[in-house]
XYZ file of C-alpha atoms in Angstrom:
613
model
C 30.598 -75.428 -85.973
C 31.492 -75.808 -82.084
C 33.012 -79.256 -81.627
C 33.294 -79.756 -85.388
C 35.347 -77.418 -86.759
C 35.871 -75.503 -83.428
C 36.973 -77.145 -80.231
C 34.829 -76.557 -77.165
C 37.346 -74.673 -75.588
C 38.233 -73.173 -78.824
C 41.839 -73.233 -78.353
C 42.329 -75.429 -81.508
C 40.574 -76.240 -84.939
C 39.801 -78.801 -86.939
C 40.739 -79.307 -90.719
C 38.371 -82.124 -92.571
C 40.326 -83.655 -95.347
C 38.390 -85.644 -97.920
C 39.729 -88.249 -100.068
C 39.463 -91.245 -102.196
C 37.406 -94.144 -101.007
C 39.117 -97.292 -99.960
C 42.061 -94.822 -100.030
C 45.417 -97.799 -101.128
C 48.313 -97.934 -98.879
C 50.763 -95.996 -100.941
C 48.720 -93.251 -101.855
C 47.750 -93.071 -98.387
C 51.277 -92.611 -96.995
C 51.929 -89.776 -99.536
C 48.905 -88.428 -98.637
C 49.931 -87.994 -94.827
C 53.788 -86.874 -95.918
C 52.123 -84.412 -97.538
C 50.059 -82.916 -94.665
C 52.985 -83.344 -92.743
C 54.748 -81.251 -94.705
C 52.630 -78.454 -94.954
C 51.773 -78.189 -90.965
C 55.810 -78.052 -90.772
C 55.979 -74.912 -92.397
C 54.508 -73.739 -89.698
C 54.817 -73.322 -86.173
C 51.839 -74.267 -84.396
C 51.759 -75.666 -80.654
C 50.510 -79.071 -81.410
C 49.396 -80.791 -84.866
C 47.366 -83.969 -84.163
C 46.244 -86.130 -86.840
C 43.850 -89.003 -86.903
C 41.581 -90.800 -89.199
C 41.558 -94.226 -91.412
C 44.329 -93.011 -93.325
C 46.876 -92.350 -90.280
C 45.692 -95.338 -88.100
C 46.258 -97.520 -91.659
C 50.123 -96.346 -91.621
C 50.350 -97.288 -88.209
C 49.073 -100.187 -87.758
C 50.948 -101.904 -91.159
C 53.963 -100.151 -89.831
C 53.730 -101.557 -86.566
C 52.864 -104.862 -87.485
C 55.779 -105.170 -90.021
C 58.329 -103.658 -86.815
C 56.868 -105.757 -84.183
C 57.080 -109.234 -86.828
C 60.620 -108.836 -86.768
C 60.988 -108.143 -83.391
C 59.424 -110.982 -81.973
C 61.504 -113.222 -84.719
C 64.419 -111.752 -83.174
C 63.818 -112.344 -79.110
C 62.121 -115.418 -79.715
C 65.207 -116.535 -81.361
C 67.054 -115.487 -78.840
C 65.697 -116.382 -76.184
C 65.356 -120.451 -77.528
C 69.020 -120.481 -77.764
C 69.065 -119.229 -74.042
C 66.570 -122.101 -72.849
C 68.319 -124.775 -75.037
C 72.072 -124.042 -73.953
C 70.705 -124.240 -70.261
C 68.346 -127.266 -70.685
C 70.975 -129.376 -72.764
C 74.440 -127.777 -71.618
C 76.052 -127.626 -75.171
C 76.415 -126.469 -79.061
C 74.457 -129.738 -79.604
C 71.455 -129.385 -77.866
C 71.331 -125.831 -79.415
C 72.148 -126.055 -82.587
C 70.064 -129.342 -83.848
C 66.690 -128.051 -81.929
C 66.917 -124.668 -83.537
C 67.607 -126.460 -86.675
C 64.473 -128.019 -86.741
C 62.650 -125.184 -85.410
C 63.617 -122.627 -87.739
C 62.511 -124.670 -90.375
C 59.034 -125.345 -89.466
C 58.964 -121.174 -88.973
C 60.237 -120.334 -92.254
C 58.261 -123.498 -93.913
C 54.993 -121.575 -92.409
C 55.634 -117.863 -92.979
C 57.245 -119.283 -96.780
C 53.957 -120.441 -97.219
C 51.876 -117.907 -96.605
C 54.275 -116.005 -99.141
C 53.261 -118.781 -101.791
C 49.631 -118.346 -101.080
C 49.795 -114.339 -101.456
C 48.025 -114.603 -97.734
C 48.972 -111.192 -96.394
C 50.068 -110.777 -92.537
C 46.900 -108.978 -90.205
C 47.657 -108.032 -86.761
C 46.676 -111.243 -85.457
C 49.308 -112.665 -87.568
C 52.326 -111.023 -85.935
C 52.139 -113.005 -83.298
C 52.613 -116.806 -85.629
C 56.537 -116.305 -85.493
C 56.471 -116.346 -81.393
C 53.610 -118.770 -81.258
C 55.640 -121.675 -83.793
C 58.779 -121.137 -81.915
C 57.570 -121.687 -78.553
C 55.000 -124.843 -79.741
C 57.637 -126.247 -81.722
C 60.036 -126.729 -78.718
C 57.464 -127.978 -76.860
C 57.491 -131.433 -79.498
C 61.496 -130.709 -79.372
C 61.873 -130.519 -76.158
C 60.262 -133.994 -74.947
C 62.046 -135.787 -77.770
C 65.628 -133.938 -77.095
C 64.605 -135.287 -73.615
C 63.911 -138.466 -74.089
C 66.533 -139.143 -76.352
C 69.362 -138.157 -74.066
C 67.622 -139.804 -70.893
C 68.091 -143.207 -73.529
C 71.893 -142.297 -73.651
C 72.046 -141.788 -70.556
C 70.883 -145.691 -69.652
C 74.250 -146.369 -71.818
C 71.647 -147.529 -75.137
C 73.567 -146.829 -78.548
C 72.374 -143.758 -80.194
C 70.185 -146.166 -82.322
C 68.513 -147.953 -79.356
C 68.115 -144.380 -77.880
C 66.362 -143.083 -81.210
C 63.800 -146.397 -81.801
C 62.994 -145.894 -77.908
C 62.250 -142.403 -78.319
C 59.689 -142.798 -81.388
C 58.315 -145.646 -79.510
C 57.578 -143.674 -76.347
C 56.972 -140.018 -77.425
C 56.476 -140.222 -80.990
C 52.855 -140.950 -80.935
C 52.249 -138.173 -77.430
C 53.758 -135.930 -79.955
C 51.471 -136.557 -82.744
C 48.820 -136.122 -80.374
C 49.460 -133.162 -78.891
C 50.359 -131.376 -82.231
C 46.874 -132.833 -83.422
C 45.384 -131.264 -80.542
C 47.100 -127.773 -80.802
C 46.127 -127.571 -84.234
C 42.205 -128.479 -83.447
C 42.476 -125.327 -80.995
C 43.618 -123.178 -83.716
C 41.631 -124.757 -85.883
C 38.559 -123.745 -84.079
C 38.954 -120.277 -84.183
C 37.771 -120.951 -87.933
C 34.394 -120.748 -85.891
C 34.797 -116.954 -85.729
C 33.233 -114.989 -88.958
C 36.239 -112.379 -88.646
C 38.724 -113.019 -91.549
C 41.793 -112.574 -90.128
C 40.517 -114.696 -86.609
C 40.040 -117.700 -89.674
C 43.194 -116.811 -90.906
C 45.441 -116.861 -88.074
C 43.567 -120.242 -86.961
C 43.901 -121.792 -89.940
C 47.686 -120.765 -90.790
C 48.867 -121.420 -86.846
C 47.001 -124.587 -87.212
C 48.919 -125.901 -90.358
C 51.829 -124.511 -88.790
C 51.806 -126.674 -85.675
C 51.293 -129.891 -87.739
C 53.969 -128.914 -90.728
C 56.916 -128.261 -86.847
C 55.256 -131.923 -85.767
C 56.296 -133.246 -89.317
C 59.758 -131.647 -89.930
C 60.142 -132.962 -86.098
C 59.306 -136.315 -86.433
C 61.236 -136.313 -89.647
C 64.019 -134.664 -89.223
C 65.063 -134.807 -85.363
C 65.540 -138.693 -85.271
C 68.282 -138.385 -88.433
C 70.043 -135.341 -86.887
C 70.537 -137.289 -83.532
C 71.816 -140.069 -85.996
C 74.147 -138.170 -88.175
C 75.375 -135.691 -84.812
C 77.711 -137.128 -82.335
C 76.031 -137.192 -78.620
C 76.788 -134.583 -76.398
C 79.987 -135.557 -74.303
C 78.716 -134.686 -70.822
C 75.984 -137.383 -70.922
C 78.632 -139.857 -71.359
C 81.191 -138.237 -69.062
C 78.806 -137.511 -66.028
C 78.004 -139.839 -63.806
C 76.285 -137.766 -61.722
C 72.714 -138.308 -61.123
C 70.636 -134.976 -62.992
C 69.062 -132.842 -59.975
C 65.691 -133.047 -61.693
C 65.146 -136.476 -60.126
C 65.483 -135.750 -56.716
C 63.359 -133.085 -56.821
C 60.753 -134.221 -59.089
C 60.741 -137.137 -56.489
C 60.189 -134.856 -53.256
C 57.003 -133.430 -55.224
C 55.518 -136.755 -56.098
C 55.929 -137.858 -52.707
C 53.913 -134.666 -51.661
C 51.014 -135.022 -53.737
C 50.321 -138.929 -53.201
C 50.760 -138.377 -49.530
C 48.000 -135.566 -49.171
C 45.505 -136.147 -52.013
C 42.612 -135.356 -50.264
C 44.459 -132.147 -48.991
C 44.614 -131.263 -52.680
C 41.108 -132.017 -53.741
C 40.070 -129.791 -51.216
C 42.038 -126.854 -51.981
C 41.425 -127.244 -55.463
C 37.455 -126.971 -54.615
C 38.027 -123.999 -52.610
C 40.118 -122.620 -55.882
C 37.545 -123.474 -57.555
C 34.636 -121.734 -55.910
C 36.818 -119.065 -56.267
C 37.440 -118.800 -59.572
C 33.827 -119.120 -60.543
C 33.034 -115.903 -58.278
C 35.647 -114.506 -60.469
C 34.066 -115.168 -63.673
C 31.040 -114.150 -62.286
C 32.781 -110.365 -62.504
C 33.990 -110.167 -66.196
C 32.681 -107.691 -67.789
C 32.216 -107.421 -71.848
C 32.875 -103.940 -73.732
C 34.587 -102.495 -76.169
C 35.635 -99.108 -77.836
C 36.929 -98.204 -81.087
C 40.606 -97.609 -80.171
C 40.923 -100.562 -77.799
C 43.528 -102.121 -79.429
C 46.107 -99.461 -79.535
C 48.508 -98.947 -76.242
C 47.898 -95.481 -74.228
C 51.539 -94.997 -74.907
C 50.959 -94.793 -78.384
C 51.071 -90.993 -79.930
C 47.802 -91.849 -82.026
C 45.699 -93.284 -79.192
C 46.684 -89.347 -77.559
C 45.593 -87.828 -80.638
C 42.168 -89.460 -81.109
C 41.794 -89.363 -77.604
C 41.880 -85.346 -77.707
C 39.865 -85.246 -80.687
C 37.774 -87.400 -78.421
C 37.445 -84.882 -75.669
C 37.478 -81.822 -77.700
C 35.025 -82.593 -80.520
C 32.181 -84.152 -81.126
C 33.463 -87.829 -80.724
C 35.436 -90.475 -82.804
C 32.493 -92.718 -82.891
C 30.428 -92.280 -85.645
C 26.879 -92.844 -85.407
C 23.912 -93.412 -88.450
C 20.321 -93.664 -88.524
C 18.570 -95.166 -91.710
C 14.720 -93.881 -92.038
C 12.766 -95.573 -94.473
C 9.590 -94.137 -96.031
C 6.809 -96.089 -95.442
C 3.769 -94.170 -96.461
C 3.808 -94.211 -100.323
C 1.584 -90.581 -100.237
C 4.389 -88.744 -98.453
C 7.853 -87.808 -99.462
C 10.528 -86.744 -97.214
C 10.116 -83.215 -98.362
C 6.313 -83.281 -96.670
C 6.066 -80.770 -93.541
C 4.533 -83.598 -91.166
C 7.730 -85.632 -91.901
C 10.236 -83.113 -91.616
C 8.603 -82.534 -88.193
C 8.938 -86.048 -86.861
C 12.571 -86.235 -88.179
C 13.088 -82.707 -85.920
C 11.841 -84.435 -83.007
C 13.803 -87.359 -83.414
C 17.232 -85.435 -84.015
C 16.064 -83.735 -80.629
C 16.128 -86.507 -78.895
C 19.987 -87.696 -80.382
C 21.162 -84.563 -79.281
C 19.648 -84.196 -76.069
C 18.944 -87.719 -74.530
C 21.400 -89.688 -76.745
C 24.536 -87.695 -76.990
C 24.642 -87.354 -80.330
C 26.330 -84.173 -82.700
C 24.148 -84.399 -85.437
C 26.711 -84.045 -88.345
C 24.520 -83.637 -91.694
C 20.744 -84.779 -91.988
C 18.333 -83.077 -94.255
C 16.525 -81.738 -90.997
C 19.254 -79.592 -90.044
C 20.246 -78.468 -93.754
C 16.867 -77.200 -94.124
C 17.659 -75.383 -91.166
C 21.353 -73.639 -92.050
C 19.189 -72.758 -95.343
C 16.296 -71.118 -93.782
C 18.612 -69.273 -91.160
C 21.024 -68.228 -94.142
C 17.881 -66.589 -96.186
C 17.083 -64.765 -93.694
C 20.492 -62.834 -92.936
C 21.962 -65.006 -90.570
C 19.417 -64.734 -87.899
C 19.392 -67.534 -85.466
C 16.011 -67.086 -84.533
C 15.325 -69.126 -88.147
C 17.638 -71.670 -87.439
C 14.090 -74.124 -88.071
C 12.338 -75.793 -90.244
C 10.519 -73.444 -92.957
C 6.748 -73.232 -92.117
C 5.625 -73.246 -95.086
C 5.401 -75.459 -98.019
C 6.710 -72.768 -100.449
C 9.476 -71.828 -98.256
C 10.666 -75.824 -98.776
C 10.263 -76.114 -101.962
C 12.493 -73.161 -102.854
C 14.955 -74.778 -99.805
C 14.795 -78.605 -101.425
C 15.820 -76.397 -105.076
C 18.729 -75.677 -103.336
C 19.772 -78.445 -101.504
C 20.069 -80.143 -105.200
C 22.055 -77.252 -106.188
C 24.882 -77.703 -103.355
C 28.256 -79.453 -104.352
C 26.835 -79.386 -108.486
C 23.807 -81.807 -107.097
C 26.063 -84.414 -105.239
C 25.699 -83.583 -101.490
C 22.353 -84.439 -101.658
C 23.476 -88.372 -101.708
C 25.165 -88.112 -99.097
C 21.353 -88.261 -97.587
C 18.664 -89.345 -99.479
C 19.511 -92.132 -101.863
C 17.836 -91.678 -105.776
C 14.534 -92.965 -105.360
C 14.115 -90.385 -101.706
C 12.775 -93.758 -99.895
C 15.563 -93.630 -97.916
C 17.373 -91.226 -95.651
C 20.070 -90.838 -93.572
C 21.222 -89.021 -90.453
C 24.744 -89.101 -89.379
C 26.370 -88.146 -86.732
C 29.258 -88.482 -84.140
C 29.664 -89.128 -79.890
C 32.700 -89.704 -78.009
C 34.240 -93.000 -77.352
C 32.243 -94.187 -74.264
C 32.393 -97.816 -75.693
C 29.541 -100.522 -76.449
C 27.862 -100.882 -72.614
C 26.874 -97.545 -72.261
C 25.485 -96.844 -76.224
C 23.500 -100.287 -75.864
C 22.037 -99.228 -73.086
C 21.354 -95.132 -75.493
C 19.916 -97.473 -78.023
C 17.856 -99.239 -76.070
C 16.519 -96.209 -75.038
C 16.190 -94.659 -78.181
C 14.405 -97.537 -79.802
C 11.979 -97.385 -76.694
C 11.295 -93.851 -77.254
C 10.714 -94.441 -81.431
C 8.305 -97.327 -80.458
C 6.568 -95.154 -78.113
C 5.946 -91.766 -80.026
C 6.369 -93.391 -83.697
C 5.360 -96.849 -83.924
C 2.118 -95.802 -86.405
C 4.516 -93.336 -88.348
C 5.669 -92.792 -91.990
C 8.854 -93.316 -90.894
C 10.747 -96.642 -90.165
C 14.342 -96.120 -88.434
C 16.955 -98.331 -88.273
C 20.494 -98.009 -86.372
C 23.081 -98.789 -88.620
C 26.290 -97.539 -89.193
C 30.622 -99.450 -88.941
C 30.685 -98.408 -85.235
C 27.063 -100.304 -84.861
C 27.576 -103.194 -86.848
C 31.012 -103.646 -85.044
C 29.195 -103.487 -81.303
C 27.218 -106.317 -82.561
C 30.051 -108.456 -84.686
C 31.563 -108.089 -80.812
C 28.844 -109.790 -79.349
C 28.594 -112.680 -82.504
C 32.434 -113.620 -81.758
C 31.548 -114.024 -78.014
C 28.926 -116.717 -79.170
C 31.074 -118.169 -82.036
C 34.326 -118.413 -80.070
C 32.414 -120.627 -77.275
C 31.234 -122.365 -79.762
C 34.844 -122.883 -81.171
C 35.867 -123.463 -77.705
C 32.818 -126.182 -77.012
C 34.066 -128.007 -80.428
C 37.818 -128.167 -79.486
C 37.674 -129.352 -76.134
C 34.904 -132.418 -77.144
C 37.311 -133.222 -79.560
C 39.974 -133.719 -77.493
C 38.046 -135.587 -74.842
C 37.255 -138.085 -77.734
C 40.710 -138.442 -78.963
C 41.873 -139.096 -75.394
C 38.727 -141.207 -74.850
C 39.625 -143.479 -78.223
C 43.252 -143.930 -77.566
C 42.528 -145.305 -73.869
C 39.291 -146.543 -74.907
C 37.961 -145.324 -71.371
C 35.204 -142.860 -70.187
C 36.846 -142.296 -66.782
C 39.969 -141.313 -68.561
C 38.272 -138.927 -71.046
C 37.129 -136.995 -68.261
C 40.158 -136.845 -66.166
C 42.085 -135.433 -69.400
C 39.770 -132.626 -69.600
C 39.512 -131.467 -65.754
C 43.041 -130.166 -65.884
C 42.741 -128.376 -68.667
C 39.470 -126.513 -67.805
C 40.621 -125.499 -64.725
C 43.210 -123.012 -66.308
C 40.645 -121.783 -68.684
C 38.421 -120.708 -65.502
C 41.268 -119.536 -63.559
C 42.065 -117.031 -66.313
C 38.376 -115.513 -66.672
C 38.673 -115.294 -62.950
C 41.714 -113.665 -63.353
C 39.876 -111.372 -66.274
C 37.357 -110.658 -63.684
C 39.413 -109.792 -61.030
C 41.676 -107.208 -62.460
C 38.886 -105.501 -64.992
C 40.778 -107.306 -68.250
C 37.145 -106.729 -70.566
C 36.098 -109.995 -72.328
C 36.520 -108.713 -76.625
C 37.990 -110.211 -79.299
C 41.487 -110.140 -78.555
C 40.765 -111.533 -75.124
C 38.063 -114.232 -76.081
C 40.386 -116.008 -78.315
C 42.905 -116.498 -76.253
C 40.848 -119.248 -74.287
C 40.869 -121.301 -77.355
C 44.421 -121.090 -77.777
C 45.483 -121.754 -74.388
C 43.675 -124.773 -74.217
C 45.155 -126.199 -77.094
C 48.557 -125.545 -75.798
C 47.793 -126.378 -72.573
C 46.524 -129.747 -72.907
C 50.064 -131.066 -74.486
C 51.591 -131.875 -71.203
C 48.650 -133.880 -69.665
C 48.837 -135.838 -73.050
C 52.928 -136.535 -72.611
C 52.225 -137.527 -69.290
C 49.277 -140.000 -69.785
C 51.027 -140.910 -72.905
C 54.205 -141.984 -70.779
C 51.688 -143.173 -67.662
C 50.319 -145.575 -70.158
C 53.470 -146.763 -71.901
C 54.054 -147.675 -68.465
C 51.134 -149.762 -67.335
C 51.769 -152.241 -71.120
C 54.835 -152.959 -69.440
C 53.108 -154.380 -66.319
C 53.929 -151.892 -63.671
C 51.776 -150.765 -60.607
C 49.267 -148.102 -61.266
C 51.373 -146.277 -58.310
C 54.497 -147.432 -60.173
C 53.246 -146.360 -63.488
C 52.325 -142.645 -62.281
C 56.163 -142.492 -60.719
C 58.162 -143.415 -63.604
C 55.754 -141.090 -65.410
C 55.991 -137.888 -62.963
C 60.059 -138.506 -63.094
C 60.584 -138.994 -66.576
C 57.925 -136.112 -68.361
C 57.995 -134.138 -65.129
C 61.664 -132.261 -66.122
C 60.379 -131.749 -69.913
C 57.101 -130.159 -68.739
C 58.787 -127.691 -66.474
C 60.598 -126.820 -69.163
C 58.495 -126.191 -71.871
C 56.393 -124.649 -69.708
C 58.954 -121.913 -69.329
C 59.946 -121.715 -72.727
C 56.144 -121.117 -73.329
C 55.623 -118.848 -71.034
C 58.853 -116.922 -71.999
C 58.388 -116.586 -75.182
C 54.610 -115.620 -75.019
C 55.722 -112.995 -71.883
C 57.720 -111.255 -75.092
C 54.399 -110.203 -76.638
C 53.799 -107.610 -73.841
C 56.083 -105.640 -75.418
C 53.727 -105.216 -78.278
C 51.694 -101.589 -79.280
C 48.432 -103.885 -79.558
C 46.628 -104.584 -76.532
C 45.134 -107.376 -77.998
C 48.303 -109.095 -77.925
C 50.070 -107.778 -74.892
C 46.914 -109.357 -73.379
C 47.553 -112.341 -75.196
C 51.160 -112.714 -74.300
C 49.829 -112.305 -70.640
C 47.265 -114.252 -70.089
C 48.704 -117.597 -72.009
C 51.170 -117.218 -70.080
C 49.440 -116.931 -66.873
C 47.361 -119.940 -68.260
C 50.615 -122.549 -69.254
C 51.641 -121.461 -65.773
C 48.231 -122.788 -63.884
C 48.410 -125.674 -66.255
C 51.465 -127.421 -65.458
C 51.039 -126.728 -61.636
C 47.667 -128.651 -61.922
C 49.206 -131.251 -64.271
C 51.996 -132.167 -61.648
C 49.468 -131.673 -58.511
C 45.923 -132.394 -59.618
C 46.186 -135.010 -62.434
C 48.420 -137.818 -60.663
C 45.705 -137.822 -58.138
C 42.664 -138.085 -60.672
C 44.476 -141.137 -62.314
C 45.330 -142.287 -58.825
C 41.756 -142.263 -57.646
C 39.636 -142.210 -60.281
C 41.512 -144.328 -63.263
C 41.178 -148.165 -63.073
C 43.313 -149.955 -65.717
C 42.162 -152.604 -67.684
C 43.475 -155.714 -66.664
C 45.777 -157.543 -69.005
């Protein structure tokens, strides 16, 4: 009963409440008001509550909150970024226009469908808002930087299509491969979220292209591009940096080696794990509660071992069998950790003890075959002939032993059941008995370590796809590579980071890679896309990469920060699976655009040789 029903310290007890399988949300909420209740009545120090039922209310309840915050600030925040990017009610109210739209388009959808919103979901509002401005953004840009070379607004609309209309359509088409590739991952709502943030980003790039160009038709201009003269101070210093890097380019190769090496000793450092309440903040009341339960009882982590009958002339009931199940619950107890929570073994044992006045000198097996038969007679009798399912199925081939152990997450028990399956091998290999490690906190260690494999896979697929877009549309090797350099860079750069500070490489961490990269890549393709536009014209390779640092330069700056602003908002989440995410993209969009404006004009520079005309 110690550190099941009795703490260790035994200054508190535990109440085991059993209910209805696959328990619905409703009935589980009245189920906890309930409980509530009753524990109100009463004064004690401390009630703590945990369990499927609790964590279920929380997490729907905190997804639902959170969904509408993030709605809310990122809305907020866009106007922010658009009134200081565009100076007026125009350049706020006819981007937000647009981007609303594609958000409530989405999430409208998913309504249609009946898809439900998971926790990975909560983050789509942020995530449209902040990749729709990004399309926004460099055609808002464009657009006015047309007005401003005194074009009519029609001029200034056919020589924004012409120039960023297809960039766009690429870097939407790339976004949406990166979220498409998280279809990769066998974890519903992973698929889910992919597949719904990937339609997303391609329904904003449609409602963009669509509706942007007849808004900036039907809107008057804004006045202060016609009224000021004055030169914008993006150009002088986007010009100061260009200068920089084409004056020192081996400078920069050199320090981005050294990054580099760097980086990869980082990586070298990450370390993969997991435990069951990972996702939940330590601020978070119900993290403290399992946590104590954790500490003070036997363990949140449930553990199961299946044992198969393999000899057809024994049953489970047999004396030699019983014996080698003793020795094995042994070991779980004192070699793996385990609180062995009900197994026939130790049944057999409460019985014998009980018949025999409480003495725990008989806490054993019965030596005798008589003495188990009349013990197996009652087992079947206990809970009117049910509790005997709960281990040994109806044939008694099978059996199971259950258990719990504390948190101390999937390193340390893969290393226990290593052990233990060396120790089976070695003492039981030639047995009646087969065992098998089973169990949801088992089969969710090794899920973990599928979605490491299946997300680099997903990863692998989205960035060869991009290469061969970018590798089509310039119809050049050399340029397929140096499209894909500054974009992998980031991705290392963030494991480093990952194995630097001790960020663990899961699920919520392992997809963010995919993500980033898909986001990340949109301002290389603006600025090759512009780079190229260009070199048709006849301009200098030198001349080419100025006109395209100066003119995409001011719109990837400030995307970037709209990016990175509105994914910074997610740290404010209860989920550590998206703070992290909010942190670490980012971090990433951050390396990206300093490699795009430093790194990638000297690959092209170097590297690129244009076709000649």
């Amino acid at each position: 009963m110690v550190n099941s029903l009795i703490a260790r310290d035994a200054k508190s007890v535990g109440i085991y409440i059993r209910h209805e399988d696959y328990i619905s949300k409703k009935k589980s909420d009245e189920l906890i008001d309930v409980v509530q209740q009753i524990a109100d009545n009463y004064h004690f120090e401390n009630v703590r509550i945990a369990g499927r039922t609790i964590g279920q209310k929380f997490y729907i309840e905190k997804m639902v909150n959170e969904m509408l915050f993030f709605v809310m600030l990122s809305a907020l925040l866009i106007v922010v970024f658009l009134f200081i990017s565009f100076r007026s009610a125009w350049g706020v109210i006819i981007p937000q226009f647009v981007i609303v739209l594609s958000v409530v388009w989405v999430i409208g959808g998913m309504g249609w469908t009946k898809e439900p919103i998971n926790i990975v979901l909560i983050t789509l509002p942020s995530i449209m808002f902040v990749v729709a401005m990004s399309d926004v953004i460099h055609l808002v840009s464009r657009y006015l930087d047309a007005l401003r070379q005194k074009m009519s607004k029609w001029e200034a609309i056919k020589k924004t299509i012409y120039e960023v209309g297809f960039a766009t359509f690429l870097t939407s088409l790339t976004t949406a491969i990166g979220f498409f590739s998280l279809y990769f991952v066998s974890v519903q709502p992973i698929q889910v979220f992919g597949i719904v943030t990937g339609i997303g980003v391609l329904i904003a790039f449609l409602l963009t292209f669509l509706l942007l160009p007849i808004l900036f038709y039907i809107f008057p201009s804004p006045k202060y591009i016609t009224e000021k003269e004055k030169q914008s101070v993006w150009i002088p210093m986007l010009s100061v940096g260009f200068r920089w890097v084409i004056q020192k380019p081996f400078k920069i190769l050199i320090i981005y080696s050294v990054l580099l090496l760097l980086f990869i000793v980082g990586v070298t450092m990450i370390n993969t794990n997991n435990f069951l309440m990972d996702d939940i903040s330590p601020k978070e009341q119900l993290k403290a509660d399992f946590n104590y339960l954790d500490e003070h009882y036997s363990g949140v982590r449930p553990f199961e071992l299946a044992v198969e009958l393999r000899d057809s002339n024994l049953t489970f009931w047999d004396l030699e069998v019983l014996n080698e199940l003793d020795s094995v619950e042994h070991y779980l107890e004192s070699e793996f950790g385990v609180v062995i929570k009900n197994s026939l073994v130790q049944t057999l044992k409460i019985i014998n003890r009980s018949s025999h006045a409480g003495n725990v000198h008989y806490f054993k097996l019965p030596e005798s075959k008589r003495e188990i038969r009349k013990a197996r007679r009652i087992v079947k009798t206990i809970g009117k002939g049910e509790y005997i399912h709960s281990i040994l199925d109806s044939t008694e081939q099978y059996l199971r032993i259950s258990g719990a152990l504390g948190d101390i997450g999937n390193n340390e028990v893969s290393a226990k059941n290593k052990k233990l399956n060396e120790y089976l091998n070695k003492h039981f290999n030639n047995g009646p008995l087969k065992y098998t490690i089973t169990g949801t906190a088992h089969l969710f260690d090794k899920n973990i370590r599928y979605l490491s494999t299946s997300l680099i896979k997903g990863l692998s697929i989205s960035i060869l796809l991009v290469a061969l877009i970018m590798g089509l549309v310039y119809r050049s090797f050399s340029m397929m590579i140096i499209s894909i350099i500054p974009n992998v860079i980031p991705l290392i750069a963030i494991a480093a980071f990952m194995g630097w500070v001790g960020i663990e490489l899961k699920t919520s961490t392992a997809i963010i890679f995919t993500i980033a990269f898909g986001i990340a890549v949109d301002d290389t393709i603006h600025f090759l896309g512009k780079f190229k536009f260009e070199l048709m014209k006849g301009r200098t390779k030198l001349y080419a990469l100025k006109r395209a640092y100066l003119t995409t330069g001011k719109a990837m700056v400030l995307t970037t920060l709209i990016l990175c602003s509105g994914f910074l908002l997610l740290v404010f989440s209860s989920f550590m699976g998206t703070f992290y995410m909010g942190l670490m993209l980012c971090i990433t969009l951050f390396i990206a655009v300093i490699v795009d404006l430093t790194l990638l004009p000297i690959l092209l520079l170097l590297f690129y040789k244009p076709k000649p005309k």
